[in-house]
């Protein structure tokens, strides 16, 4: 029996250690929302009673978290809700991780919210090329970290060639959707991250390299953020390791939120350099139109009803820009501080207006809003060698473990007290692969 309150359990660590033993040339990555003491409620009756008021409580819990992390010794550690506002806690993490051979990078949320992010990388695995901070400056004061690193030790796959061994790693914690209007904000945050990564690649003239997106996404496999990332070629490392499909959302959880609901929100997303990617703007418009369609379906509107709704009072059999904007307003996607910007609305309209004549006919409505075209994906599948150039290093997923182990069965153990999130660790093996150079990233 596992005692979650006491000593370190070997279950998760054993599975990870076995993977590394079987494949000695691997790297491992851990993401963990460690629940900032300023948010850890100690009483349902008194919401103001927080763990941060009791030094012994938060110090003991965080010492145990560090024991877990150092026992597992992942190559990459990404933490969320790191209490950057407490000097003693920050010093403890930096000293223990530093003494264990890690580089440390922390980033506070904006507006002095008290918590933030921490990334730690093993010095014997990586050379840090660059570290960037991304401040969303939005209603949630959220932030993201980008690390550009190079593998230090040559892996067998690249010893005899000039194959690059670089990697981009992102750590973030998206906004919690307290109400439906904030779901759009989370989608915008992900779009901003991907835009930033794309800009960084162009700025540094990088051909595609593997990208890891780690963190607490505050959204499940049923959500718009998940679908958006999938449309950009990212795969969930945990689901890949367990051969789960997009329909297997119920098979695991990673979080019990303050409302008592359990769900899977913690991901390590992997994008390999051989993956075909749509234009980012195209994926973004499909994601927003997906949200648009979801709300219309919630109102029980059929395809024809939805077209009529968008047409509004227009007597012609088409949708005007003003009618389009009014529909967005009625669906609460614009008209408030969390809504789409005028520039984003214009971009959506441009994506939908295929022939550029200033109105949307029924075919354009079908292709761009109700049934977004998959032609780009089909073209990529028909000619899988198109766009492939030099060799590079990507990663295959060898193993993935969530702890506590009950969450892998979709249950939340009552005796687990390290955090309100599970810890996710993924083992990746570098493999040589062709590099897909897409024109969508050079236009």
Coordinates of C-alpha atoms in Angstrom, one line a residue:
X1 CA 0.0 0.0 0.0
X2 CA 1.3 3.5 -0.9
X3 CA 1.5 6.0 1.9
X4 CA 1.1 9.3 0.1
X5 CA 1.7 11.3 3.3
X6 CA 4.9 9.6 4.4
X7 CA 7.9 8.3 2.5
X8 CA 8.5 8.6 -1.1
X9 CA 6.7 5.9 -3.1
X10 CA 8.8 4.1 -5.6
X11 CA 6.0 3.3 -8.0
X12 CA 6.3 6.2 -10.4
X13 CA 10.0 6.5 -10.0
X14 CA 10.5 2.8 -10.7
X15 CA 8.6 3.0 -13.9
X16 CA 10.6 6.0 -15.1
X17 CA 13.9 4.5 -13.9
X18 CA 13.1 1.2 -15.8
X19 CA 12.5 3.2 -19.0
X20 CA 15.8 5.0 -18.6
X21 CA 17.6 1.7 -18.0
X22 CA 16.0 0.1 -21.0
X23 CA 17.0 3.1 -23.2
X24 CA 20.1 4.6 -21.6
X25 CA 20.1 7.5 -24.1
X26 CA 16.9 9.2 -23.0
X27 CA 15.8 12.4 -21.4
X28 CA 12.9 12.8 -19.0
X29 CA 10.6 15.7 -18.4
X30 CA 8.4 16.4 -15.3
X31 CA 5.5 18.9 -15.1
X32 CA 3.9 19.6 -11.7
X33 CA 1.6 22.3 -10.4
X34 CA 2.8 22.3 -6.7
X35 CA -0.1 24.4 -5.3
X36 CA 1.2 27.7 -4.0
X37 CA 0.6 28.0 -0.2
X38 CA -1.2 31.4 -0.8
X39 CA -3.9 29.4 -2.6
X40 CA -4.0 26.3 -0.5
X41 CA -7.2 26.5 1.5
X42 CA -7.1 24.7 4.8
X43 CA -10.8 25.0 5.7
X44 CA -13.9 24.9 3.6
X45 CA -15.7 27.0 6.3
X46 CA -13.0 29.7 6.5
X47 CA -11.8 30.5 3.0
X48 CA -9.3 33.0 4.3
X49 CA -7.4 30.3 6.2
X50 CA -4.4 29.5 3.9
X51 CA -1.4 27.3 4.3
X52 CA 0.9 30.4 3.7
X53 CA 0.0 31.5 7.3
X54 CA 1.7 28.4 8.8
X55 CA 5.4 28.1 8.0
X56 CA 5.7 24.5 9.3
X57 CA 2.9 23.4 7.0
X58 CA 4.1 24.9 3.7
X59 CA 7.8 24.2 4.5
X60 CA 7.2 20.5 5.3
X61 CA 5.0 20.0 2.2
X62 CA 7.5 21.7 -0.2
X63 CA 10.4 19.8 1.3
X64 CA 8.5 16.6 0.5
X65 CA 7.9 17.9 -3.1
X66 CA 11.6 18.5 -3.5
X67 CA 12.4 15.0 -2.1
X68 CA 10.2 13.6 -4.8
X69 CA 11.7 15.7 -7.6
X70 CA 15.3 14.9 -6.6
X71 CA 14.6 11.2 -6.2
X72 CA 13.2 11.1 -9.7
X73 CA 16.0 13.4 -11.1
X74 CA 14.2 14.3 -14.4
X75 CA 16.3 16.0 -17.0
X76 CA 13.7 18.8 -17.2
X77 CA 11.5 20.0 -14.4
X78 CA 8.6 22.5 -15.0
X79 CA 6.7 23.7 -12.0
X80 CA 3.6 25.9 -11.8
X81 CA 2.3 27.9 -8.8
X82 CA 5.8 28.3 -7.5
X83 CA 5.7 30.7 -4.6
X84 CA 8.1 33.3 -5.9
X85 CA 6.9 35.8 -3.3
X86 CA 8.5 33.9 -0.4
X87 CA 12.2 34.3 -0.3
X88 CA 12.8 31.3 2.1
X89 CA 10.9 28.9 -0.2
X90 CA 12.7 30.3 -3.3
X91 CA 16.1 29.9 -1.7
X92 CA 15.3 26.3 -0.6
X93 CA 14.4 25.2 -4.1
X94 CA 17.3 27.0 -5.8
X95 CA 19.8 25.6 -3.3
X96 CA 18.6 22.0 -3.4
X97 CA 18.1 21.9 -7.1
X98 CA 21.4 23.8 -7.7
X99 CA 23.3 21.4 -5.4
X100 CA 21.8 18.5 -7.4
X101 CA 23.2 19.9 -10.7
X102 CA 20.3 21.9 -12.1
X103 CA 20.1 25.2 -13.8
X104 CA 17.2 27.2 -12.4
X105 CA 14.9 29.8 -14.1
X106 CA 12.0 31.4 -12.3
X107 CA 9.4 33.8 -13.5
X108 CA 6.8 35.7 -11.4
X109 CA 3.2 36.4 -12.7
X110 CA 2.6 40.0 -13.4
X111 CA 1.0 42.5 -10.9
X112 CA 2.7 40.8 -7.9
X113 CA 0.3 37.9 -7.8
X114 CA 2.8 36.0 -5.6
X115 CA 3.2 32.8 -7.6
X116 CA 4.8 32.0 -10.9
X117 CA 6.8 29.4 -12.7
X118 CA 10.1 27.5 -12.2
X119 CA 12.1 25.6 -14.8
X120 CA 15.1 23.4 -13.8
X121 CA 17.4 21.6 -16.2
X122 CA 20.2 19.2 -15.5
X123 CA 23.5 20.6 -16.4
X124 CA 24.9 17.2 -17.5
X125 CA 22.2 17.0 -20.2
X126 CA 21.7 20.5 -21.6
X127 CA 23.5 23.7 -22.6
X128 CA 21.1 26.7 -22.3
X129 CA 21.2 28.8 -25.5
X130 CA 18.5 31.3 -24.5
X131 CA 15.8 32.0 -21.9
X132 CA 12.8 34.2 -22.7
X133 CA 9.9 35.4 -20.6
X134 CA 6.5 35.8 -22.2
X135 CA 4.1 38.1 -20.2
X136 CA 0.5 37.9 -21.4
X137 CA -0.5 41.1 -19.5
X138 CA -4.1 39.8 -19.6
X139 CA -6.9 39.5 -17.0
X140 CA -5.2 36.5 -15.4
X141 CA -1.7 38.0 -15.1
X142 CA -0.4 34.8 -16.7
X143 CA 3.1 34.2 -18.0
X144 CA 5.1 31.6 -19.9
X145 CA 8.8 30.6 -20.1
X146 CA 10.7 29.6 -23.2
X147 CA 14.0 27.8 -23.0
X148 CA 16.1 27.1 -26.1
X149 CA 18.6 24.4 -25.2
X150 CA 21.1 22.0 -26.8
X151 CA 21.7 18.4 -25.7
X152 CA 25.2 18.3 -24.3
X153 CA 26.2 14.7 -24.7
X154 CA 26.1 13.4 -28.4
X155 CA 23.4 10.8 -28.7
X156 CA 24.1 7.7 -30.8
X157 CA 21.7 8.9 -33.5
X158 CA 23.9 12.0 -34.2
X159 CA 27.5 11.1 -33.5
X160 CA 28.4 10.5 -37.1
X161 CA 26.7 13.6 -38.6
X162 CA 26.2 17.3 -38.1
X163 CA 22.6 16.6 -37.0
X164 CA 21.3 19.4 -34.7
X165 CA 20.4 18.5 -31.2
X166 CA 18.4 21.5 -30.1
X167 CA 15.1 21.7 -28.3
X168 CA 12.5 24.4 -27.4
X169 CA 10.8 24.0 -24.0
X170 CA 7.8 26.1 -22.8
X171 CA 6.4 26.1 -19.3
X172 CA 3.1 27.8 -18.6
X173 CA 0.0 27.9 -16.4
X174 CA -3.1 29.0 -18.3
X175 CA -6.1 30.9 -16.8
X176 CA -8.7 28.9 -14.9
X177 CA -12.1 29.3 -16.8
X178 CA -14.2 30.7 -13.9
X179 CA -16.9 31.4 -16.5
X180 CA -17.5 30.6 -20.1
X181 CA -16.1 34.0 -21.4
X182 CA -12.7 33.0 -20.0
X183 CA -12.5 29.9 -22.3
X184 CA -11.7 32.3 -25.1
X185 CA -8.9 33.9 -23.0
X186 CA -7.2 30.5 -22.6
X187 CA -7.4 29.9 -26.3
X188 CA -5.8 33.4 -26.9
X189 CA -3.0 32.5 -24.4
X190 CA -2.1 29.4 -26.4
X191 CA -2.3 31.3 -29.7
X192 CA 0.1 33.9 -28.2
X193 CA 2.5 31.2 -27.0
X194 CA 2.6 29.6 -30.5
X195 CA 3.0 33.0 -32.2
X196 CA 5.9 33.7 -29.8
X197 CA 7.6 30.4 -30.5
X198 CA 7.2 30.9 -34.2
X199 CA 8.6 34.4 -34.0
X200 CA 11.5 33.1 -32.0
X201 CA 12.3 30.5 -34.6
X202 CA 12.2 33.1 -37.4
X203 CA 14.2 35.6 -35.4
X204 CA 17.0 33.0 -34.8
X205 CA 16.6 31.4 -38.3
X206 CA 15.9 28.0 -36.8
X207 CA 14.7 25.2 -38.9
X208 CA 12.0 23.2 -37.1
X209 CA 13.3 21.6 -33.9
X210 CA 11.4 19.5 -31.3
X211 CA 9.1 21.6 -29.1
X212 CA 7.8 20.6 -25.6
X213 CA 4.9 22.5 -24.2
X214 CA 4.6 21.7 -20.5
X215 CA 2.3 22.9 -17.8
X216 CA -1.2 23.2 -16.3
X217 CA -3.5 24.0 -19.2
X218 CA -6.7 24.2 -17.1
X219 CA -8.5 22.5 -19.9
X220 CA -9.3 18.8 -20.7
X221 CA -9.1 16.6 -23.8
X222 CA -12.7 17.7 -24.6
X223 CA -11.7 21.4 -24.8
X224 CA -10.9 24.0 -27.5
X225 CA -7.3 24.4 -26.4
X226 CA -6.7 20.7 -26.8
X227 CA -8.2 20.6 -30.3
X228 CA -6.2 23.7 -31.2
X229 CA -2.9 22.2 -30.2
X230 CA -3.7 18.9 -31.9
X231 CA -4.5 20.9 -35.1
X232 CA -0.9 22.3 -35.0
X233 CA 0.6 18.8 -34.9
X234 CA 1.2 18.6 -31.1
X235 CA 0.6 15.2 -29.4
X236 CA -0.1 14.5 -25.8
X237 CA 3.0 12.6 -24.6
X238 CA 1.0 10.8 -21.9
X239 CA -1.7 9.6 -24.3
X240 CA 0.9 8.6 -26.9
X241 CA 2.8 6.5 -24.3
X242 CA -0.5 4.7 -23.3
X243 CA -1.9 4.6 -26.9
X244 CA -4.9 6.6 -25.9
X245 CA -7.0 8.3 -28.5
X246 CA -8.7 11.7 -28.3
X247 CA -11.8 9.9 -27.2
X248 CA -10.1 8.4 -24.0
X249 CA -10.5 11.6 -22.0
X250 CA -12.1 9.7 -19.1
X251 CA -9.2 7.3 -18.5
X252 CA -7.0 9.6 -16.5
X253 CA -7.2 12.7 -14.4
X254 CA -4.5 15.0 -13.0
X255 CA -6.3 17.7 -10.9
X256 CA -9.0 18.1 -8.3
X257 CA -10.0 21.7 -8.5
X258 CA -11.4 24.0 -5.7
X259 CA -15.0 23.0 -6.8
X260 CA -14.2 19.3 -6.1
X261 CA -14.2 18.3 -9.8
X262 CA -11.6 16.0 -11.1
X263 CA -10.2 16.3 -14.6
X264 CA -7.1 15.9 -16.7
X265 CA -5.5 19.3 -17.3
X266 CA -1.7 18.7 -17.0
X267 CA 0.1 17.9 -20.3
X268 CA 3.5 17.6 -21.8
X269 CA 2.9 18.3 -25.5
X270 CA 5.4 17.2 -28.1
X271 CA 5.8 18.6 -31.6
X272 CA 8.4 16.8 -33.7
X273 CA 10.2 18.6 -36.6
X274 CA 8.9 16.1 -39.1
X275 CA 5.2 17.0 -38.4
X276 CA 3.3 18.9 -41.1
X277 CA 1.8 22.0 -39.7
X278 CA -1.1 24.2 -40.9
X279 CA -0.7 27.9 -41.0
X280 CA -1.0 29.1 -37.4
X281 CA -3.7 31.7 -38.4
X282 CA -5.7 28.9 -40.1
X283 CA -5.6 26.7 -37.0
X284 CA -6.6 29.7 -34.9
X285 CA -9.6 30.6 -37.0
X286 CA -10.7 26.9 -37.0
X287 CA -10.4 26.9 -33.1
X288 CA -12.5 30.1 -32.7
X289 CA -15.1 28.9 -35.2
X290 CA -15.2 25.6 -33.2
X291 CA -16.1 27.7 -30.1
X292 CA -18.6 29.6 -32.2
X293 CA -20.2 26.4 -33.5
X294 CA -20.2 24.8 -30.0
X295 CA -22.3 27.7 -28.6
X296 CA -24.7 27.6 -31.5
X297 CA -25.2 23.8 -31.0
X298 CA -25.8 24.4 -27.3
X299 CA -28.6 26.6 -28.4
X300 CA -29.9 23.7 -30.5
X301 CA -29.4 25.4 -33.8
X302 CA -29.0 23.3 -36.9
X303 CA -26.6 24.1 -39.7
X304 CA -29.4 26.0 -41.6
X305 CA -30.6 27.7 -38.4
X306 CA -27.0 28.9 -37.8
X307 CA -26.7 30.3 -41.3
X308 CA -30.0 32.2 -40.8
X309 CA -28.7 33.5 -37.4
X310 CA -25.6 34.9 -39.0
X311 CA -27.6 36.3 -42.0
X312 CA -29.7 38.3 -39.5
X313 CA -32.0 40.7 -41.4
X314 CA -30.0 40.6 -44.6
X315 CA -32.5 39.8 -47.5
X316 CA -29.7 38.4 -49.7
X317 CA -28.7 34.8 -49.2
X318 CA -25.4 35.7 -47.7
X319 CA -23.7 36.9 -44.4
X320 CA -22.4 40.5 -44.2
X321 CA -19.6 41.6 -42.0
X322 CA -22.0 43.5 -39.8
X323 CA -24.2 40.5 -39.3
X324 CA -21.1 38.4 -38.6
X325 CA -20.0 40.9 -35.8
X326 CA -23.5 41.0 -34.4
X327 CA -23.6 37.2 -34.1
X328 CA -20.2 37.3 -32.3
X329 CA -21.6 39.9 -29.9
X330 CA -24.7 37.8 -29.2
X331 CA -22.5 34.7 -28.5
X332 CA -20.4 36.8 -26.1
X333 CA -17.2 36.5 -28.1
X334 CA -16.9 40.3 -28.5
X335 CA -18.1 43.4 -26.7
X336 CA -16.3 42.9 -23.4
X337 CA -12.7 43.1 -22.2
X338 CA -12.1 39.4 -22.5
X339 CA -13.5 39.2 -26.1
X340 CA -11.9 39.0 -29.5
X341 CA -10.0 42.2 -30.6
X342 CA -11.1 44.1 -33.7
X343 CA -8.0 42.8 -35.5
X344 CA -8.8 39.2 -34.5
X345 CA -12.4 39.6 -35.8
X346 CA -11.1 41.0 -39.1
X347 CA -8.7 38.0 -39.4
X348 CA -11.5 35.6 -38.9
X349 CA -13.6 37.3 -41.5
X350 CA -10.7 37.2 -44.0
X351 CA -10.3 33.4 -43.3
X352 CA -14.0 32.8 -43.9
X353 CA -14.4 35.0 -47.0
X354 CA -12.7 32.6 -49.4
X355 CA -13.4 34.5 -52.6
X356 CA -12.8 37.9 -51.0
X357 CA -16.0 39.5 -52.3
X358 CA -17.0 40.9 -48.9
X359 CA -19.8 38.5 -48.0
X360 CA -20.1 34.9 -47.0
X361 CA -22.3 32.6 -49.1
X362 CA -23.6 29.3 -47.8
X363 CA -20.7 27.3 -49.2
X364 CA -18.2 29.6 -47.5
X365 CA -20.2 29.3 -44.3
X366 CA -20.0 25.5 -44.6
X367 CA -16.3 25.2 -45.4
X368 CA -15.0 27.8 -43.0
X369 CA -17.4 27.9 -40.1
X370 CA -19.6 24.8 -39.8
X371 CA -17.3 22.2 -41.4
X372 CA -13.7 23.7 -41.6
X373 CA -11.8 22.4 -44.5
X374 CA -9.2 19.7 -43.9
X375 CA -7.7 20.0 -47.4
X376 CA -4.3 21.0 -46.0
X377 CA -4.1 17.9 -43.9
X378 CA -5.1 15.7 -46.9
X379 CA -2.5 17.3 -49.1
X380 CA 0.2 16.5 -46.5
X381 CA -0.9 12.9 -46.3
X382 CA -1.0 12.4 -50.0
X383 CA 2.7 13.6 -50.4
X384 CA 4.5 12.9 -47.1
X385 CA 7.9 13.7 -48.6
X386 CA 7.1 17.2 -49.8
X387 CA 9.0 19.8 -47.8
X388 CA 11.4 17.4 -46.1
X389 CA 15.0 18.5 -46.1
X390 CA 18.0 17.8 -43.9
X391 CA 18.1 15.4 -41.0
X392 CA 17.4 16.6 -37.4
X393 CA 16.7 15.1 -34.0
X394 CA 13.2 14.5 -32.8
X395 CA 11.8 12.4 -29.9
X396 CA 9.8 9.2 -29.5
X397 CA 7.8 8.8 -26.3
X398 CA 9.0 5.7 -24.4
X399 CA 7.0 6.0 -21.2
X400 CA 4.8 8.4 -19.2
X401 CA 3.7 8.1 -15.6
X402 CA 1.2 10.1 -13.5
X403 CA 1.5 10.1 -9.7
X404 CA -0.4 9.3 -7.5
X405 CA -1.0 6.1 -9.5
X406 CA -4.8 6.2 -8.8
X407 CA -5.2 9.1 -11.2
X408 CA -4.1 6.9 -14.0
X409 CA -7.4 5.0 -13.5
X410 CA -9.5 8.2 -13.3
X411 CA -9.7 8.3 -9.5
X412 CA -8.5 10.9 -7.0
X413 CA -7.0 9.4 -3.7
X414 CA -8.2 11.1 -0.6
X415 CA -4.9 10.5 1.2
X416 CA -2.8 12.4 -1.3
X417 CA -1.6 15.7 0.1
X418 CA 1.4 16.9 -1.9
X419 CA -0.8 19.1 -4.2
X420 CA -4.2 19.4 -5.8
X421 CA -2.4 18.2 -9.0
X422 CA -0.7 15.0 -10.0
X423 CA 2.9 14.9 -11.1
X424 CA 3.4 13.9 -14.8
X425 CA 6.8 12.5 -16.0
X426 CA 7.5 11.5 -19.5
X427 CA 10.6 9.7 -20.9
X428 CA 11.7 10.6 -24.4
X429 CA 14.3 9.0 -26.7
X430 CA 16.1 11.1 -29.3
X431 CA 15.7 9.7 -32.8
X432 CA 17.0 11.0 -36.1
X433 CA 14.3 12.1 -38.5
X434 CA 13.7 14.3 -41.6
X435 CA 13.0 17.9 -41.0
X436 CA 9.8 19.3 -42.5
X437 CA 10.3 22.8 -43.6
X438 CA 6.9 24.3 -44.1
X439 CA 6.3 27.4 -46.2
X440 CA 3.7 28.4 -43.5
X441 CA 6.6 29.4 -41.3
X442 CA 8.6 31.4 -43.8
X443 CA 5.8 33.5 -45.4

